[in-house]
CSV table of N, CA, C and O in Angstrom, one decimal:
chain,number,residue,atom,x,y,z
A,1136,MET,N,118.7,69.0,82.8
A,1136,MET,CA,119.2,67.9,81.8
A,1136,MET,C,120.7,67.5,82.1
A,1136,MET,O,121.5,68.6,82.1
A,1137,ASP,N,120.9,66.3,82.4
A,1137,ASP,CA,122.3,65.9,82.2
A,1137,ASP,C,123.1,65.6,81.1
A,1137,ASP,O,122.2,65.1,80.1
A,1138,VAL,N,124.1,66.0,81.0
A,1138,VAL,CA,124.7,65.8,79.5
A,1138,VAL,C,126.1,65.0,80.0
A,1138,VAL,O,126.6,65.4,81.0
A,1139,LYS,N,126.2,63.9,79.4
A,1139,LYS,CA,127.5,62.9,79.5
A,1139,LYS,C,128.8,63.9,79.7
A,1139,LYS,O,129.0,64.6,78.8
A,1140,ASP,N,129.7,63.7,80.7
A,1140,ASP,CA,130.8,64.1,80.8
A,1140,ASP,C,131.0,65.6,80.9
A,1140,ASP,O,131.9,66.3,81.2
A,1141,ILE,N,129.8,66.3,81.3
A,1141,ILE,CA,129.9,67.7,81.6
A,1141,ILE,C,129.1,67.7,83.0
A,1141,ILE,O,127.9,67.5,83.3
A,1142,PRO,N,130.0,68.2,84.0
A,1142,PRO,CA,129.4,68.1,85.4
A,1142,PRO,C,128.3,69.3,85.5
A,1142,PRO,O,128.6,70.3,84.9
A,1143,ARG,N,127.5,69.0,86.3
A,1143,ARG,CA,126.6,70.1,86.7
A,1143,ARG,C,127.0,71.3,87.6
A,1143,ARG,O,128.2,71.1,88.6
A,1144,HIS,N,126.5,72.4,87.3
A,1144,HIS,CA,127.1,73.5,88.2
A,1144,HIS,C,126.9,73.2,89.7
A,1144,HIS,O,125.9,72.9,90.1
A,1145,LYS,N,127.7,73.6,90.6
A,1145,LYS,CA,127.6,73.3,92.1
A,1145,LYS,C,127.7,74.9,92.6
A,1145,LYS,O,128.8,75.4,92.2
A,1146,HIS,N,126.7,75.2,93.4
A,1146,HIS,CA,126.9,76.5,94.2
A,1146,HIS,C,128.2,76.5,95.3
A,1146,HIS,O,128.5,75.3,95.7
A,1147,GLU,N,128.7,77.7,95.5
A,1147,GLU,CA,129.9,77.8,96.2
A,1147,GLU,C,129.3,77.2,97.6
A,1147,GLU,O,128.2,77.5,98.0
A,1148,ASN,N,130.3,76.8,98.3
A,1148,ASN,CA,129.9,76.2,99.8
A,1148,ASN,C,131.0,76.3,100.6
A,1148,ASN,O,131.6,75.4,100.9
A,1149,PRO,N,131.8,77.6,100.9
A,1149,PRO,CA,133.0,77.9,101.5
A,1149,PRO,C,133.0,77.4,102.7
A,1149,PRO,O,133.9,77.1,103.4
A,1150,PHE,N,131.8,77.5,103.6
A,1150,PHE,CA,131.7,76.8,104.9
A,1150,PHE,C,131.3,75.4,105.1
A,1150,PHE,O,131.2,75.0,106.2
A,1151,ASN,N,131.4,74.8,103.9
A,1151,ASN,CA,131.1,73.2,103.9
A,1151,ASN,C,129.7,73.1,104.6
A,1151,ASN,O,129.6,72.0,105.6
A,1152,TYR,N,128.7,73.7,104.5
A,1152,TYR,CA,127.5,73.4,105.1
A,1152,TYR,C,126.8,72.2,104.5
A,1152,TYR,O,127.0,71.8,103.4
A,1153,THR,N,126.2,71.3,105.1
A,1153,THR,CA,125.4,70.1,104.9
A,1153,THR,C,124.4,70.5,104.1
A,1153,THR,O,123.9,71.6,104.2
A,1154,ASP,N,123.5,69.5,103.6
A,1154,ASP,CA,122.4,69.8,102.9
A,1154,ASP,C,121.2,70.4,103.7
A,1154,ASP,O,120.5,71.3,103.4
A,1155,ASP,N,121.3,69.8,105.1
A,1155,ASP,CA,120.3,70.6,106.1
A,1155,ASP,C,120.7,71.9,106.3
A,1155,ASP,O,119.7,72.6,106.5
A,1156,GLU,N,121.8,72.2,106.4
A,1156,GLU,CA,122.5,73.5,107.0
A,1156,GLU,C,121.9,74.4,105.8
A,1156,GLU,O,121.7,75.7,106.1
A,1157,LEU,N,122.2,73.9,104.7
A,1157,LEU,CA,122.0,74.8,103.4
A,1157,LEU,C,120.7,75.1,103.3
A,1157,LEU,O,120.1,76.1,102.9
A,1158,ALA,N,119.6,74.2,103.6
A,1158,ALA,CA,118.1,74.5,103.7
A,1158,ALA,C,117.9,75.4,104.7
A,1158,ALA,O,117.0,76.2,104.7
A,1159,GLU,N,118.5,75.3,105.9
A,1159,GLU,CA,118.3,76.1,107.0
A,1159,GLU,C,118.5,77.5,106.7
A,1159,GLU,O,117.8,78.5,106.9
A,1160,LYS,N,119.6,77.6,106.1
A,1160,LYS,CA,120.2,78.9,105.6
A,1160,LYS,C,119.2,79.4,104.7
A,1160,LYS,O,118.8,80.9,104.6
A,1161,THR,N,118.6,78.9,103.5
A,1161,THR,CA,117.5,79.3,102.7
A,1161,THR,C,116.6,79.8,103.5
A,1161,THR,O,116.0,81.0,103.1
A,1162,LEU,N,116.0,79.1,104.5
A,1162,LEU,CA,114.8,79.4,105.2
A,1162,LEU,C,115.1,80.8,105.8
A,1162,LEU,O,114.2,81.8,105.9
A,1163,ALA,N,116.4,80.9,106.6
A,1163,ALA,CA,116.7,82.0,107.2
A,1163,ALA,C,116.8,83.2,106.4
A,1163,ALA,O,116.2,84.4,106.7
A,1164,LEU,N,117.3,83.1,105.2
A,1164,LEU,CA,117.4,84.3,104.3
A,1164,LEU,C,116.0,84.6,103.7
A,1164,LEU,O,115.7,85.7,103.5
A,1165,GLU,N,115.2,83.8,103.6
A,1165,GLU,CA,113.9,84.2,103.3
A,1165,GLU,C,113.0,84.9,104.3
A,1165,GLU,O,112.3,86.0,103.9
A,1166,LYS,N,113.1,84.5,105.5
A,1166,LYS,CA,112.8,85.3,106.7
A,1166,LYS,C,113.3,86.7,106.5
A,1166,LYS,O,112.7,87.7,107.2
A,1167,MET,N,114.6,86.7,106.4
A,1167,MET,CA,115.3,88.1,106.7
A,1167,MET,C,114.8,88.9,105.5
A,1167,MET,O,114.5,90.1,105.5
A,1168,LYS,N,114.6,88.3,104.3
A,1168,LYS,CA,114.1,89.3,103.1
A,1168,LYS,C,112.6,89.7,103.4
A,1168,LYS,O,112.4,90.9,103.0
A,1169,THR,N,111.9,89.1,104.1
A,1169,THR,CA,110.7,89.4,104.5
A,1169,THR,C,110.7,90.4,105.5
A,1169,THR,O,110.0,91.6,105.2
A,1170,ILE,N,111.6,90.7,106.6
A,1170,ILE,CA,111.7,91.5,107.6
A,1170,ILE,C,112.4,92.5,107.1
A,1170,ILE,O,112.1,93.6,107.4
A,1171,TYR,N,113.6,92.5,106.3
A,1171,TYR,CA,114.3,93.5,106.0
A,1171,TYR,C,114.4,93.6,104.4
A,1171,TYR,O,115.6,93.0,103.6
A,1172,LYS,N,113.5,94.3,103.8
A,1172,LYS,CA,113.2,94.3,102.5
A,1172,LYS,C,114.2,95.2,101.7
A,1172,LYS,O,114.3,94.9,100.5
A,1173,ASP,N,114.7,96.0,102.3
A,1173,ASP,CA,115.6,97.0,101.7
A,1173,ASP,C,117.1,96.5,101.7
A,1173,ASP,O,118.1,97.0,101.3
A,1174,VAL,N,117.4,95.3,102.4
A,1174,VAL,CA,118.8,94.9,102.5
A,1174,VAL,C,119.2,94.0,101.5
A,1174,VAL,O,118.4,92.7,101.2
A,1175,PRO,N,120.2,94.1,100.7
A,1175,PRO,CA,120.6,93.2,99.6
A,1175,PRO,C,120.7,91.8,100.1
A,1175,PRO,O,121.2,91.7,101.2
A,1176,MET,N,120.5,90.7,99.3
A,1176,MET,CA,120.8,89.4,99.7
A,1176,MET,C,122.2,89.1,100.0
A,1176,MET,O,122.4,88.3,100.8
A,1177,TYR,N,123.0,89.9,99.3
A,1177,TYR,CA,124.5,89.6,99.4
A,1177,TYR,C,124.8,90.0,100.8
A,1177,TYR,O,125.5,89.2,101.7
A,1178,TYR,N,124.3,91.1,101.6
A,1178,TYR,CA,124.8,91.5,102.9
A,1178,TYR,C,123.9,90.6,103.8
A,1178,TYR,O,124.5,90.2,104.9
A,1179,ALA,N,122.7,90.4,103.4
A,1179,ALA,CA,121.9,89.1,104.3
A,1179,ALA,C,122.8,87.9,104.4
A,1179,ALA,O,123.0,87.3,105.7
A,1180,GLU,N,123.2,87.4,103.3
A,1180,GLU,CA,124.2,86.1,103.6
A,1180,GLU,C,125.3,86.4,104.4
A,1180,GLU,O,125.7,85.7,105.1
A,1181,LEU,N,126.0,87.4,104.1
A,1181,LEU,CA,127.2,87.8,105.0
A,1181,LEU,C,126.8,87.7,106.3
A,1181,LEU,O,127.6,87.3,107.2
A,1182,VAL,N,125.8,88.5,106.9
A,1182,VAL,CA,125.4,88.4,108.2
A,1182,VAL,C,125.1,87.1,108.6
A,1182,VAL,O,125.6,86.6,109.7
A,1183,TYR,N,124.3,86.2,108.0
A,1183,TYR,CA,124.0,84.9,108.1
A,1183,TYR,C,125.1,84.0,108.6
A,1183,TYR,O,125.3,83.4,109.5
A,1184,ASP,N,126.2,84.2,107.5
A,1184,ASP,CA,127.3,83.3,107.6
A,1184,ASP,C,128.2,83.6,108.8
A,1184,ASP,O,129.0,82.9,109.4
A,1185,LEU,N,128.3,85.2,109.1
A,1185,LEU,CA,129.0,85.6,110.2
A,1185,LEU,C,128.4,84.8,111.7
A,1185,LEU,O,129.1,84.4,112.5
A,1186,CYS,N,127.0,85.0,111.6
A,1186,CYS,CA,126.5,84.6,113.0
A,1186,CYS,C,126.6,83.1,113.2
A,1186,CYS,O,126.7,82.6,114.3
A,1187,LYS,N,126.3,82.2,111.9
A,1187,LYS,CA,126.5,80.7,112.0
A,1187,LYS,C,127.8,80.5,112.4
A,1187,LYS,O,127.9,79.3,113.0
A,1188,ASN,N,128.9,81.0,111.8
A,1188,ASN,CA,130.1,80.5,112.2
A,1188,ASN,C,131.0,81.2,113.0
A,1188,ASN,O,132.3,80.9,113.0
A,1189,THR,N,130.5,82.1,113.8
A,1189,THR,CA,131.5,83.0,114.7
A,1189,THR,C,130.7,82.7,116.0
A,1189,THR,O,129.4,82.8,116.2
A,1190,ASP,N,131.7,82.3,117.3
A,1190,ASP,CA,131.1,82.2,118.4
A,1190,ASP,C,130.5,83.5,119.1
A,1190,ASP,O,130.9,84.5,118.7
A,1191,GLN,N,129.6,83.1,120.1
A,1191,GLN,CA,128.6,84.3,120.6
A,1191,GLN,C,129.6,85.3,121.3
A,1191,GLN,O,129.6,86.6,121.2
A,1192,ALA,N,130.7,84.8,121.9
A,1192,ALA,CA,131.6,85.8,122.5
A,1192,ALA,C,132.3,86.6,121.6
A,1192,ALA,O,132.4,87.8,121.8
A,1193,LYS,N,132.8,86.2,120.4
A,1193,LYS,CA,133.4,86.9,119.4
A,1193,LYS,C,132.3,88.0,118.9
A,1193,LYS,O,132.8,89.2,118.6
A,1194,ILE,N,131.0,87.5,118.9
A,1194,ILE,CA,130.1,88.7,118.4
A,1194,ILE,C,129.9,89.6,119.1
A,1194,ILE,O,129.8,91.0,118.7
A,1195,GLU,N,129.7,89.1,120.5
A,1195,GLU,CA,129.6,90.2,121.4
A,1195,GLU,C,131.0,91.2,121.5
A,1195,GLU,O,130.6,92.5,121.7
A,1196,GLU,N,132.1,90.6,121.3
A,1196,GLU,CA,133.3,91.6,121.1
A,1196,GLU,C,133.2,92.4,120.1
A,1196,GLU,O,133.5,93.7,120.1
A,1197,ILE,N,132.6,91.9,118.8
A,1197,ILE,CA,132.4,92.9,117.6
A,1197,ILE,C,131.6,94.0,118.1
A,1197,ILE,O,131.7,95.1,117.7
A,1198,LYS,N,130.4,93.7,118.6
A,1198,LYS,CA,129.3,94.6,119.0
A,1198,LYS,C,129.9,95.9,119.9
A,1198,LYS,O,129.6,97.0,119.7
A,1199,GLN,N,130.7,95.2,121.1
A,1199,GLN,CA,131.2,96.3,121.9
A,1199,GLN,C,132.2,97.3,121.1
A,1199,GLN,O,132.2,98.4,121.4
A,1200,LYS,N,133.0,96.8,120.3
A,1200,LYS,CA,133.9,97.6,119.4
A,1200,LYS,C,133.0,98.4,118.7
A,1200,LYS,O,133.6,99.6,118.5
A,1201,ILE,N,132.0,98.1,118.1
A,1201,ILE,CA,131.4,99.1,117.2
A,1201,ILE,C,130.8,100.2,118.1
A,1201,ILE,O,130.6,101.4,117.7
A,1202,GLU,N,130.1,99.9,119.2
A,1202,GLU,CA,129.5,100.8,120.0
A,1202,GLU,C,130.6,101.8,120.8
A,1202,GLU,O,130.2,102.8,121.0
A,1203,ASN,N,131.8,101.2,121.0
A,1203,ASN,CA,132.6,102.1,121.8
A,1203,ASN,C,133.7,102.7,121.0
A,1203,ASN,O,134.4,103.7,121.4
A,1204,THR,N,133.9,102.4,120.0
A,1204,THR,CA,135.0,103.0,118.7
A,1204,THR,C,134.4,104.2,118.3
A,1204,THR,O,133.3,104.0,117.5
A,1205,PRO,N,134.9,105.4,118.4
A,1205,PRO,CA,134.6,106.4,117.7
A,1205,PRO,C,134.5,106.4,116.0
A,1205,PRO,O,135.4,105.7,115.7
A,1206,PHE,N,133.5,106.9,115.4
A,1206,PHE,CA,133.4,106.8,114.2
A,1206,PHE,C,134.6,107.5,113.4
A,1206,PHE,O,135.2,108.6,113.9
A,1207,LYS,N,135.1,107.1,112.3
A,1207,LYS,CA,136.5,107.6,111.5
A,1207,LYS,C,135.9,109.1,111.2
A,1207,LYS,O,136.8,110.1,111.2
A,1208,TYR,N,134.7,109.2,110.7
A,1208,TYR,CA,134.2,110.8,110.3
A,1208,TYR,C,133.5,111.4,111.5
A,1208,TYR,O,132.6,110.9,111.8
A,1209,ASN,N,133.5,112.8,111.0
A,1209,ASN,CA,132.8,113.6,111.9
A,1209,ASN,C,131.8,114.2,111.0
A,1209,ASN,O,131.9,114.9,110.2
A,1210,TYR,N,130.3,113.9,111.5
A,1210,TYR,CA,129.2,114.4,110.8
A,1210,TYR,C,128.5,115.5,111.4
A,1210,TYR,O,127.4,115.7,111.0
A,1211,ASP,N,129.1,116.1,112.4
A,1211,ASP,CA,128.5,117.2,113.1
A,1211,ASP,C,127.9,118.3,112.1
A,1211,ASP,O,126.9,118.9,112.2
A,1212,ASN,N,128.8,118.5,111.1
A,1212,ASN,CA,128.5,119.7,110.3
A,1212,ASN,C,128.1,119.2,108.9
A,1212,ASN,O,128.5,119.8,107.9
A,1213,LEU,N,127.5,118.0,108.8
A,1213,LEU,CA,127.1,117.4,107.3
A,1213,LEU,C,126.4,118.2,106.7
A,1213,LEU,O,126.6,118.6,105.6
A,1214,GLN,N,125.2,118.8,107.4
A,1214,GLN,CA,124.2,119.5,106.6
A,1214,GLN,C,125.0,120.9,106.1
A,1214,GLN,O,124.7,121.4,104.8
A,1215,GLU,N,125.6,121.6,106.9
A,1215,GLU,CA,126.5,122.7,106.3
A,1215,GLU,C,127.3,122.3,105.0
A,1215,GLU,O,127.4,123.0,104.0
A,1216,GLU,N,127.9,121.2,105.2
A,1216,GLU,CA,128.7,120.7,104.0
A,1216,GLU,C,127.9,120.5,102.7
A,1216,GLU,O,128.4,120.8,101.6
A,1217,LEU,N,126.8,119.8,103.0
A,1217,LEU,CA,126.0,119.9,101.9
A,1217,LEU,C,125.4,120.8,101.0
A,1217,LEU,O,125.3,121.0,100.0
A,1218,ASN,N,125.1,121.8,101.9
A,1218,ASN,CA,124.7,123.3,101.4
A,1218,ASN,C,125.5,123.9,100.8
A,1218,ASN,O,125.4,124.5,99.7
A,1219,LYS,N,126.9,123.8,101.2
A,1219,LYS,CA,128.0,124.2,100.4
A,1219,LYS,C,128.2,123.7,99.1
A,1219,LYS,O,128.3,124.3,98.1
A,1220,VAL,N,127.9,122.5,99.1
A,1220,VAL,CA,128.3,121.7,97.7
A,1220,VAL,C,127.1,122.0,96.8
A,1220,VAL,O,127.2,122.2,95.7
A,1221,LYS,N,125.7,122.1,97.3
A,1221,LYS,CA,124.6,122.4,96.6
A,1221,LYS,C,124.8,123.9,96.0
A,1221,LYS,O,124.4,124.2,94.9
A,1222,GLU,N,125.2,124.8,96.9
A,1222,GLU,CA,125.3,126.3,96.4
A,1222,GLU,C,126.3,126.2,95.3
A,1222,GLU,O,126.3,126.9,94.2
A,1223,ASN,N,127.5,125.5,95.4
A,1223,ASN,CA,128.4,125.7,94.3
A,1223,ASN,C,128.1,124.8,93.0
A,1223,ASN,O,128.3,125.3,91.9
A,1224,TYR,N,127.1,123.9,93.3
A,1224,TYR,CA,126.7,123.3,92.0
A,1224,TYR,C,125.6,124.1,91.3
A,1224,TYR,O,125.6,124.2,90.1
A,1225,ILE,N,124.8,124.7,92.1
A,1225,ILE,CA,123.7,125.6,91.5
A,1225,ILE,C,124.4,126.8,90.7
A,1225,ILE,O,123.9,127.2,89.7
A,1226,VAL,N,125.3,127.4,91.6
A,1226,VAL,CA,125.6,128.8,91.1
A,1226,VAL,C,126.9,128.5,90.0
A,1226,VAL,O,126.9,129.1,88.9
A,1227,GLY,N,127.7,127.4,90.2
A,1227,GLY,CA,128.9,127.1,89.3
A,1227,GLY,C,128.2,126.6,88.1
A,1227,GLY,O,128.5,126.8,86.9
């Protein structure tokens, strides 16, 4: 319902997608929701926007960095640490 002098709400469009591009994004997100049921829509949109607005060379660079950069934390003894926490929680 239109009310005079009150503008309708417009969804944010920081990448200035056209109407066709917005429709394409909606379809892509629906497909992603079907394939990746446990991924929140927020993250699916982030991935879509990253892939849509970043050239392939930059995406490959990001992938290589992820594969080749050691992770900040060492999880080699994660189970031992969890067991300590569990013991302290149950005993304490």
